[in-house]
Tab-separated table of C-alpha atoms in Angstrom:
chain	number	residue	atom	x	y	z
A	1	MET	CA	34.939	136.253	94.495
A	2	THR	CA	36.876	133.593	96.359
A	3	ARG	CA	33.914	132.990	98.668
A	4	LEU	CA	31.582	132.827	95.658
A	5	PHE	CA	33.703	130.183	93.938
A	6	ALA	CA	33.928	128.232	97.213
A	7	ALA	CA	30.157	128.312	97.592
A	8	LEU	CA	29.676	127.127	94.011
A	9	ALA	CA	32.194	124.341	94.539
A	10	LEU	CA	30.292	123.161	97.600
A	11	ALA	CA	26.979	123.320	95.794
A	12	PHE	CA	28.223	120.991	93.081
A	13	ALA	CA	30.481	118.829	95.252
A	14	PRO	CA	29.983	115.062	95.016
A	15	LEU	CA	27.910	113.442	97.734
A	16	VAL	CA	30.833	111.358	98.983
A	17	LEU	CA	32.116	113.746	101.646
A	18	TRP	CA	34.138	111.667	104.028
A	19	ALA	CA	37.850	111.394	103.359
A	20	GLU	CA	39.707	111.162	106.656
A	21	GLU	CA	41.773	108.051	107.245
A	22	VAL	CA	40.247	106.032	110.078
A	23	THR	CA	41.731	102.857	111.532
A	24	THR	CA	40.022	100.804	114.218
A	25	PHE	CA	41.073	97.857	116.347
A	26	THR	CA	40.283	96.320	119.732
A	27	LEU	CA	42.796	95.422	122.399
A	28	ASP	CA	42.706	91.992	124.002
A	29	ASN	CA	41.122	93.467	127.145
A	30	GLY	CA	38.194	94.823	125.130
A	31	MET	CA	39.240	98.463	124.809
A	32	GLU	CA	38.248	99.885	121.432
A	33	VAL	CA	40.693	102.158	119.608
A	34	VAL	CA	39.987	104.607	116.784
A	35	VAL	CA	42.873	106.342	114.983
A	36	ILE	CA	42.139	109.338	112.746
A	37	GLU	CA	45.125	110.394	110.653
A	38	ASP	CA	45.655	114.083	109.968
A	39	ASN	CA	49.255	114.942	109.143
A	40	ARG	CA	48.849	118.637	108.393
A	41	ALA	CA	50.343	119.696	111.742
A	42	PRO	CA	52.509	117.880	114.320
A	43	VAL	CA	49.677	117.798	116.847
A	44	VAL	CA	47.655	114.977	118.370
A	45	VAL	CA	44.371	114.783	120.256
A	46	HIS	CA	44.222	111.934	122.755
A	47	MET	CA	40.800	111.099	124.203
A	48	VAL	CA	39.401	108.364	126.422
A	49	TRP	CA	35.614	108.012	126.395
A	50	TYR	CA	33.791	105.903	128.976
A	51	ARG	CA	30.421	104.402	128.152
A	52	VAL	CA	28.870	105.872	131.255
A	53	GLY	CA	27.162	109.180	131.902
A	54	SER	CA	24.706	110.734	134.286
A	55	ALA	CA	21.825	108.657	132.893
A	56	ASP	CA	23.645	105.542	134.141
A	57	GLU	CA	23.816	106.713	137.764
A	58	PRO	CA	22.010	104.778	140.494
A	59	GLU	CA	18.979	106.506	141.952
A	60	GLY	CA	19.743	108.823	144.837
A	61	VAL	CA	23.260	109.851	143.785
A	62	SER	CA	22.548	112.203	140.892
A	63	GLY	CA	25.637	114.098	139.844
A	64	VAL	CA	28.107	111.369	140.809
A	65	ALA	CA	29.303	110.895	137.191
A	66	HIS	CA	30.168	114.583	136.912
A	67	PHE	CA	31.626	114.610	140.447
A	68	LEU	CA	33.948	111.734	139.549
A	69	GLU	CA	35.013	113.579	136.392
A	70	HIS	CA	36.263	116.411	138.628
A	71	LEU	CA	37.973	114.037	141.037
A	72	MET	CA	39.858	112.266	138.259
A	73	PHE	CA	42.179	115.288	138.228
A	74	LYS	CA	43.253	114.569	141.804
A	75	GLY	CA	45.974	112.093	142.690
A	76	THR	CA	46.690	108.537	141.631
A	77	GLU	CA	49.077	105.911	142.892
A	78	ASN	CA	51.899	107.501	140.903
A	79	LEU	CA	50.684	111.061	140.234
A	80	ALA	CA	50.365	113.763	142.862
A	81	PRO	CA	47.149	115.821	142.996
A	82	GLY	CA	47.192	118.288	140.115
A	83	GLU	CA	50.259	116.715	138.537
A	84	PHE	CA	48.332	115.401	135.533
A	85	SER	CA	47.204	118.803	134.229
A	86	ALA	CA	50.444	120.475	135.293
A	87	THR	CA	52.403	117.978	133.210
A	88	VAL	CA	50.178	118.535	130.178
A	89	ALA	CA	50.660	122.299	130.496
A	90	ALA	CA	54.419	121.952	130.999
A	91	ASN	CA	54.543	120.064	127.715
A	92	GLY	CA	52.734	122.827	125.873
A	93	GLY	CA	49.334	121.131	125.764
A	94	ARG	CA	45.884	121.539	127.222
A	95	ASP	CA	43.512	119.076	128.813
A	96	ASN	CA	39.974	118.873	130.096
A	97	ALA	CA	37.009	116.552	130.504
A	98	PHE	CA	33.244	116.597	130.122
A	99	THR	CA	30.232	114.577	131.213
A	100	SER	CA	26.966	114.060	129.346
A	101	TYR	CA	23.944	111.861	129.878
A	102	ASP	CA	25.606	109.077	127.873
A	103	PHE	CA	29.372	109.377	128.321
A	104	THR	CA	32.287	110.813	130.242
A	105	ALA	CA	35.350	111.852	128.245
A	106	TYR	CA	38.884	113.006	129.052
A	107	PHE	CA	41.180	114.608	126.499
A	108	GLN	CA	44.538	116.223	125.873
A	109	ARG	CA	45.776	118.165	122.870
A	110	VAL	CA	49.576	118.095	122.661
A	111	ALA	CA	52.503	117.907	120.294
A	112	ALA	CA	52.495	114.572	118.504
A	113	ASP	CA	55.732	113.441	120.151
A	114	ARG	CA	54.037	113.709	123.585
A	115	LEU	CA	51.420	111.052	122.835
A	116	GLU	CA	53.182	108.348	124.826
A	117	LEU	CA	53.274	110.535	127.929
A	118	MET	CA	49.523	111.159	127.632
A	119	MET	CA	48.798	107.442	127.383
A	120	GLN	CA	51.022	106.753	130.343
A	121	MET	CA	49.167	109.227	132.558
A	122	GLU	CA	45.642	108.493	131.322
A	123	SER	CA	46.063	104.759	131.746
A	124	GLU	CA	47.334	105.438	135.263
A	125	ARG	CA	44.156	107.182	136.350
A	126	MET	CA	41.980	104.577	134.651
A	127	GLN	CA	43.024	102.076	137.301
A	128	ASN	CA	44.847	103.784	140.163
A	129	LEU	CA	42.764	106.751	141.333
A	130	ARG	CA	43.579	107.697	144.925
A	131	LEU	CA	41.348	110.150	146.790
A	132	THR	CA	41.369	111.646	150.267
A	133	GLN	CA	38.448	112.820	152.347
A	134	GLU	CA	39.693	116.358	151.818
A	135	ASP	CA	39.434	115.828	148.041
A	136	ILE	CA	35.793	114.810	148.461
A	137	VAL	CA	34.887	117.792	150.645
A	138	THR	CA	36.651	120.457	148.590
A	139	GLU	CA	35.584	119.191	145.158
A	140	ARG	CA	32.006	118.620	146.309
A	141	GLN	CA	31.893	122.302	147.186
A	142	VAL	CA	33.222	123.088	143.698
A	143	ILE	CA	30.403	121.262	141.925
A	144	ILE	CA	27.817	122.761	144.290
A	145	GLU	CA	29.120	126.206	143.411
A	146	GLU	CA	29.038	125.243	139.732
A	147	ARG	CA	25.354	124.393	140.071
A	148	ASN	CA	24.746	127.650	141.930
A	149	GLN	CA	26.353	129.683	139.161
A	150	ARG	CA	24.999	127.858	136.119
A	151	THR	CA	21.573	126.732	137.311
A	152	GLU	CA	20.375	128.197	140.600
A	153	ASN	CA	21.284	131.729	139.479
A	154	ASN	CA	19.767	131.250	136.020
A	155	PRO	CA	15.951	131.181	135.925
A	156	ASN	CA	15.938	129.966	132.319
A	157	ALA	CA	18.138	127.012	133.264
A	158	LEU	CA	15.903	126.185	136.239
A	159	ALA	CA	12.833	126.323	134.011
A	160	ARG	CA	14.302	124.020	131.378
A	161	GLU	CA	15.375	121.618	134.118
A	162	GLN	CA	11.728	121.396	135.201
A	163	PHE	CA	10.539	120.907	131.624
A	164	ASN	CA	12.967	118.021	131.059
A	165	ALA	CA	11.878	116.394	134.315
A	166	ALA	CA	8.265	116.586	133.116
A	167	LEU	CA	9.029	115.271	129.624
A	168	TYR	CA	10.910	112.198	130.831
A	169	GLN	CA	8.511	110.456	133.188
A	170	ASN	CA	10.720	107.446	133.865
A	171	HIS	CA	14.043	107.790	132.019
A	172	ARG	CA	17.119	109.270	133.704
A	173	TYR	CA	17.352	111.974	131.030
A	174	GLY	CA	14.877	113.786	133.262
A	175	VAL	CA	17.577	114.186	135.929
A	176	PRO	CA	20.076	117.030	135.364
A	177	ILE	CA	23.619	115.986	134.472
A	178	ILE	CA	25.083	118.057	137.281
A	179	GLY	CA	22.598	116.480	139.708
A	180	TRP	CA	19.855	117.646	142.050
A	181	MET	CA	21.271	119.897	144.735
A	182	HIS	CA	19.962	117.889	147.693
A	183	GLU	CA	21.638	114.729	146.360
A	184	MET	CA	24.878	116.450	145.344
A	185	GLU	CA	25.293	117.709	148.912
A	186	GLN	CA	25.313	114.112	150.180
A	187	LEU	CA	27.782	112.585	147.708
A	188	ASP	CA	30.636	110.892	149.540
A	189	MET	CA	33.729	108.749	149.045
A	190	ASP	CA	31.762	105.494	148.890
A	191	ASP	CA	29.465	106.820	146.156
A	192	VAL	CA	32.367	107.997	144.018
A	193	MET	CA	34.580	104.937	144.389
A	194	ALA	CA	31.681	102.550	143.812
A	195	PHE	CA	30.922	104.355	140.543
A	196	TYR	CA	34.594	104.388	139.545
A	197	ASP	CA	35.115	100.708	140.354
A	198	ARG	CA	31.959	99.723	138.509
A	199	HIS	CA	32.396	101.654	135.272
A	200	TYR	CA	36.011	102.722	134.706
A	201	ALA	CA	37.676	99.854	132.896
A	202	PRO	CA	39.280	99.288	129.480
A	203	ASN	CA	36.377	97.132	128.289
A	204	ASN	CA	34.027	100.064	128.983
A	205	ALA	CA	36.230	102.656	127.244
A	206	ILE	CA	37.065	103.900	123.767
A	207	LEU	CA	40.433	105.436	122.924
A	208	ILE	CA	40.363	108.072	120.187
A	209	VAL	CA	43.699	109.311	118.807
A	210	ALA	CA	43.508	111.953	116.077
A	211	GLY	CA	46.249	113.936	114.385
A	212	ASP	CA	49.780	113.425	113.155
A	213	VAL	CA	50.072	109.738	114.015
A	214	VAL	CA	50.739	106.373	112.418
A	215	PRO	CA	48.155	103.682	113.301
A	216	GLU	CA	50.762	100.975	113.889
A	217	GLU	CA	52.601	103.185	116.369
A	218	VAL	CA	49.356	104.054	118.154
A	219	ARG	CA	48.547	100.367	118.429
A	220	ALA	CA	51.952	99.624	119.968
A	221	LEU	CA	51.559	102.405	122.542
A	222	ALA	CA	47.951	101.447	123.307
A	223	GLU	CA	48.947	97.845	123.919
A	224	GLN	CA	51.843	98.949	126.123
A	225	TYR	CA	49.841	101.269	128.371
A	226	TYR	CA	46.174	100.315	128.112
A	227	GLY	CA	46.464	96.713	127.001
A	228	VAL	CA	48.028	95.629	130.302
A	229	ILE	CA	45.015	96.804	132.338
A	230	PRO	CA	42.790	93.817	133.113
A	231	ALA	CA	39.243	93.847	131.791
A	232	LYS	CA	36.449	93.798	134.353
A	233	ALA	CA	34.667	90.502	134.048
A	234	ASP	CA	31.535	91.735	135.820
A	235	MET	CA	30.950	94.857	133.714
A	236	PRO	CA	27.223	95.605	134.088
A	237	GLU	CA	24.954	95.592	131.061
A	238	ARG	CA	23.902	99.088	130.099
A	239	LEU	CA	20.220	98.960	131.018
A	240	ARG	CA	18.099	102.049	131.661
A	241	PRO	CA	14.468	102.623	132.622
A	242	GLU	CA	12.278	103.013	129.541
A	243	GLU	CA	9.646	105.668	129.003
A	244	PRO	CA	6.062	104.416	129.325
A	245	PRO	CA	3.541	105.394	126.629
A	246	HIS	CA	2.822	109.120	126.872
A	247	ARG	CA	-0.945	109.541	126.704
A	248	ALA	CA	-1.457	113.161	127.692
A	249	GLU	CA	0.365	116.403	127.023
A	250	ARG	CA	1.890	118.163	129.995
A	251	ARG	CA	1.977	121.886	130.697
A	252	LEU	CA	4.099	123.827	133.184
A	253	THR	CA	4.335	127.474	134.132
A	254	TYR	CA	7.553	128.624	135.729
A	255	ILE	CA	7.431	131.947	137.575
A	256	ASP	CA	10.616	133.698	138.633
A	257	PRO	CA	10.973	137.472	139.135
A	258	ARG	CA	14.473	137.264	137.658
A	259	VAL	CA	13.074	136.360	134.209
A	260	SER	CA	13.810	139.315	131.933
A	261	GLN	CA	11.629	138.259	128.999
A	262	PRO	CA	8.703	135.798	128.975
A	263	PHE	CA	9.063	132.900	126.566
A	264	LEU	CA	7.533	129.530	125.775
A	265	VAL	CA	9.086	126.184	124.921
A	266	ARG	CA	7.457	123.035	123.618
A	267	SER	CA	9.522	119.862	123.745
A	268	TYR	CA	8.575	116.599	122.063
A	269	LEU	CA	10.091	113.160	122.532
A	270	ALA	CA	11.891	112.323	119.313
A	271	PRO	CA	13.887	109.398	117.888
A	272	GLU	CA	17.653	109.401	118.212
A	273	ARG	CA	20.194	108.313	115.625
A	274	ASP	CA	20.248	104.515	115.684
A	275	SER	CA	22.907	102.293	114.191
A	276	GLY	CA	21.955	101.385	110.649
A	277	ALA	CA	18.752	103.440	110.904
A	278	GLN	CA	19.597	107.132	110.892
A	279	GLU	CA	16.958	108.251	108.406
A	280	ASP	CA	14.403	109.648	110.888
A	281	ALA	CA	17.118	111.599	112.696
A	282	ALA	CA	18.321	113.061	109.403
A	283	ALA	CA	14.783	114.107	108.493
A	284	LEU	CA	14.427	115.811	111.887
A	285	VAL	CA	17.552	117.867	111.164
A	286	TYR	CA	15.723	119.260	108.124
A	287	LEU	CA	12.486	119.721	110.070
A	288	ALA	CA	14.254	121.847	112.681
A	289	GLU	CA	15.779	124.025	109.971
A	290	LEU	CA	12.502	124.384	108.072
A	291	LEU	CA	10.459	125.248	111.150
A	292	GLY	CA	12.871	127.337	113.182
A	293	GLY	CA	16.263	127.787	111.583
A	294	SER	CA	17.065	131.194	110.115
A	295	PRO	CA	14.297	133.715	110.879
A	296	PHE	CA	14.519	134.844	107.251
A	297	THR	CA	13.717	131.440	105.781
A	298	SER	CA	12.046	129.287	108.479
A	299	ALA	CA	8.290	128.919	108.885
A	300	LEU	CA	8.208	130.274	112.440
A	301	GLY	CA	10.582	133.126	111.711
A	302	GLN	CA	8.808	134.334	108.586
A	303	ALA	CA	5.301	134.047	110.042
A	304	LEU	CA	5.866	135.276	113.605
A	305	GLN	CA	8.856	137.608	113.405
A	306	PHE	CA	8.200	139.284	110.047
A	307	ASP	CA	4.665	138.736	108.723
A	308	THR	CA	2.758	139.317	111.986
A	309	GLN	CA	5.499	140.588	114.333
A	310	THR	CA	4.082	138.293	117.007
A	311	ALA	CA	7.546	137.310	118.213
A	312	ILE	CA	11.010	138.802	118.535
A	313	TRP	CA	12.715	135.385	118.439
A	314	THR	CA	11.825	131.886	117.292
A	315	ASN	CA	13.764	128.660	117.144
A	316	ALA	CA	13.540	124.920	116.555
A	317	SER	CA	16.247	122.552	117.731
A	318	TYR	CA	17.088	118.878	117.448
A	319	SER	CA	20.136	116.743	118.070
A	320	GLY	CA	20.007	113.046	117.357
A	321	ALA	CA	23.225	112.462	119.326
A	322	SER	CA	21.705	110.404	122.111
A	323	LEU	CA	21.712	106.798	123.231
A	324	ASP	CA	17.970	106.845	123.910
A	325	GLU	CA	14.986	108.946	122.849
A	326	THR	CA	15.914	112.594	122.564
A	327	ILE	CA	14.130	115.964	122.238
A	328	PHE	CA	12.766	118.111	119.422
A	329	SER	CA	12.012	121.607	120.715
A	330	LEU	CA	10.267	124.773	119.560
A	331	SER	CA	10.773	128.136	121.284
A	332	VAL	CA	9.070	131.508	120.923
A	333	VAL	CA	9.782	134.846	122.625
A	334	PRO	CA	6.655	137.030	122.201
A	335	ALA	CA	6.877	140.615	121.043
A	336	GLU	CA	5.892	143.389	123.446
A	337	GLY	CA	2.143	143.389	124.034
A	338	VAL	CA	1.728	139.754	122.899
A	339	THR	CA	0.721	137.289	125.610
A	340	LEU	CA	2.170	133.808	125.936
A	341	SER	CA	-1.199	132.285	125.066
A	342	GLU	CA	-1.390	134.392	121.894
A	343	ALA	CA	2.169	133.439	120.964
A	344	GLU	CA	1.452	129.757	121.514
A	345	ALA	CA	-1.710	129.915	119.400
A	346	ALA	CA	0.278	131.579	116.620
A	347	MET	CA	2.998	128.929	116.890
A	348	ASP	CA	0.410	126.148	116.670
A	349	GLN	CA	-1.071	127.728	113.547
A	350	VAL	CA	2.346	127.817	111.890
A	351	ILE	CA	2.849	124.124	112.694
A	352	ALA	CA	-0.576	123.250	111.258
A	353	ASP	CA	0.069	125.296	108.124
A	354	PHE	CA	3.472	123.662	107.667
A	355	LEU	CA	2.020	120.163	107.942
A	356	ALA	CA	-0.700	120.998	105.408
A	357	ALA	CA	1.529	122.694	102.811
A	358	GLU	CA	4.086	121.367	100.359
A	359	ILE	CA	7.765	121.838	101.182
A	360	ASP	CA	9.548	124.189	98.798
A	361	PRO	CA	12.089	122.138	96.772
A	362	ALA	CA	14.363	125.185	96.635
A	363	ARG	CA	14.538	125.251	100.432
A	364	MET	CA	15.429	121.563	100.420
A	365	ASP	CA	18.277	122.209	97.998
A	366	SER	CA	19.491	125.109	100.132
A	367	ILE	CA	19.526	123.012	103.303
A	368	ARG	CA	21.319	120.173	101.517
A	369	THR	CA	24.012	122.614	100.442
A	370	GLN	CA	24.344	124.022	103.975
A	371	LEU	CA	24.674	120.536	105.425
A	372	ARG	CA	27.161	119.490	102.764
A	373	ALA	CA	29.263	122.560	103.561
A	374	SER	CA	29.147	121.981	107.313
A	375	GLU	CA	30.232	118.379	106.896
A	376	ILE	CA	33.142	119.404	104.673
A	377	TYR	CA	34.247	122.177	107.018
A	378	ALA	CA	34.028	119.778	109.977
A	379	MET	CA	36.824	117.728	108.447
A	380	ASP	CA	39.163	120.655	109.080
A	381	ASN	CA	38.812	120.299	112.856
A	382	THR	CA	40.810	117.352	114.171
A	383	GLU	CA	39.521	117.691	117.716
A	384	GLY	CA	35.968	118.004	116.414
A	385	LEU	CA	36.365	114.773	114.448
A	386	ALA	CA	37.686	112.991	117.528
A	387	ARG	CA	34.687	114.205	119.504
A	388	ARG	CA	32.307	113.156	116.758
A	389	TYR	CA	33.578	109.568	116.751
A	390	GLY	CA	33.831	109.336	120.525
A	391	ALA	CA	30.301	110.584	121.107
A	392	ALA	CA	28.863	108.349	118.397
A	393	LEU	CA	30.548	105.176	119.641
A	394	THR	CA	29.454	105.760	123.235
A	395	GLN	CA	25.894	106.412	122.057
A	396	GLY	CA	25.362	103.165	120.195
A	397	LEU	CA	26.614	104.091	116.723
A	398	THR	CA	29.521	102.632	114.752
A	399	VAL	CA	32.339	104.096	112.670
A	400	ALA	CA	30.358	103.080	109.596
A	401	ASP	CA	27.340	105.039	110.883
A	402	VAL	CA	29.465	108.156	111.374
A	403	GLN	CA	30.864	107.903	107.883
A	404	ALA	CA	27.425	107.215	106.363
A	405	TRP	CA	25.780	110.195	108.081
A	406	PRO	CA	26.645	112.853	105.448
A	407	ASP	CA	25.093	110.738	102.698
A	408	VAL	CA	22.055	109.931	104.857
A	409	LEU	CA	21.535	113.677	105.301
A	410	GLN	CA	21.770	114.279	101.563
A	411	ALA	CA	19.186	111.578	100.808
A	412	VAL	CA	16.360	113.125	102.876
A	413	THR	CA	13.198	113.881	100.875
A	414	GLU	CA	10.153	116.067	101.445
A	415	ALA	CA	8.116	112.910	102.104
A	416	ASP	CA	10.598	111.796	104.788
A	417	ILE	CA	10.216	115.126	106.589
A	418	LYS	CA	6.423	115.079	106.492
A	419	ALA	CA	6.375	111.503	107.766
A	420	VAL	CA	8.674	112.168	110.711
A	421	ALA	CA	6.861	115.419	111.536
A	422	ALA	CA	3.561	113.557	111.750
A	423	LYS	CA	5.204	111.010	114.054
A	424	VAL	CA	6.997	113.473	116.350
A	425	LEU	CA	4.788	116.582	116.584
A	426	LEU	CA	2.192	114.907	118.783
A	427	ARG	CA	0.845	116.912	121.705
A	428	GLU	CA	0.461	113.829	123.901
A	429	ARG	CA	4.225	113.308	123.651
A	430	SER	CA	5.079	116.879	124.549
A	431	VAL	CA	5.600	119.322	127.379
A	432	THR	CA	4.714	122.976	126.859
A	433	GLY	CA	6.396	125.360	129.263
A	434	TRP	CA	5.718	129.026	129.904
A	435	VAL	CA	8.356	131.134	131.643
A	436	ALA	CA	7.481	134.543	133.051
A	437	PRO	CA	8.526	136.939	135.829
A	438	SER	CA	5.038	137.062	137.366
A	439	GLN	CA	1.716	135.243	137.304
A	440	GLU	CA	0.139	138.270	135.618
A	441	GLU	CA	2.483	137.903	132.643
A	442	ALA	CA	1.922	134.141	132.392
A	443	MET	CA	-1.289	134.419	130.423
């Protein structure tokens, strides 16, 4: 009964969902600061996000952004190699980092009274990284082994890597974040330090502090530790190669005997969330759910998995979190005895039927309720909120955009979805990939 009352409460909740206390300010050296107050537990999440990711790498050194992320845990002028993470652990916290196409982020989750120590150490490695040739050699082997384990030994990952490279004809999103193996093997000290010197600076970074904090105290600490780091006057403008007009669909077949189950993927170029213009992205969230969300309610699931038993799995996915044009994807795993060509023809028929039919208003209401619930539940996760703001700000959005997003989602109409579907589901802007263990099964 408790769950029932909770569900009813969500269904009739007001559309104004956002309630966390957010304070923003900018230090004199250009570093942006976002403080998210959450006083329910004496814990703080401290994150530094750099506006640089793998899509900002120079040609020929793919993987250097991720390589540098690893090396940032080595020594600095005042910290011995490994001392950073050891200190976090000794103070009862945890730390890590991650690299995407659009950003690189470093974070610690600690007791609130350890915030100053985190700022002291993080500001140290923003400006005083010290590496040895041994660091380069050993950590380069680590990232090579990471690629071996996650990509080279995974035929599905290798296939999707090829599909992305075909979809993005000119943009760096077509290059894997971890890098191409032949370029990773050549990364050296000069590559890493040139990237560090060019991009790691306070005026290219965003500090996110979330948890049991007081904004005025965060400001004082930020000014003490980050504010004294000089801005880089020659910070490069964030320019990337643009995609040319896509005039023909592309098709790939990836054969690997390690593939356990043939499947097909079609990926379309799709608009990202843009500052002040998030409506298309919101409509694409609905489109993904309507086409390939739950197999019990989505168009692909109902038609292919239940009505005709053409497939054992279907899916549609979209994430508008991207600085530049992103991807809307459809996936189908055929049932036994169904060829990839038959599965693709069935998928295409579902898409055509969806575009021709009216959208069920009841499904729209259901999705709105699901999204409202997910946005409310997200407020319970302090680290998740910090990540949400950090990712958004490094991908061209603003705090206002983040806070407007729940209401933008709620305002999507059936007409909005049909309009964005007609704009995105264009074969000339797509790559269709077949994955199979043998040529005989790729038919």
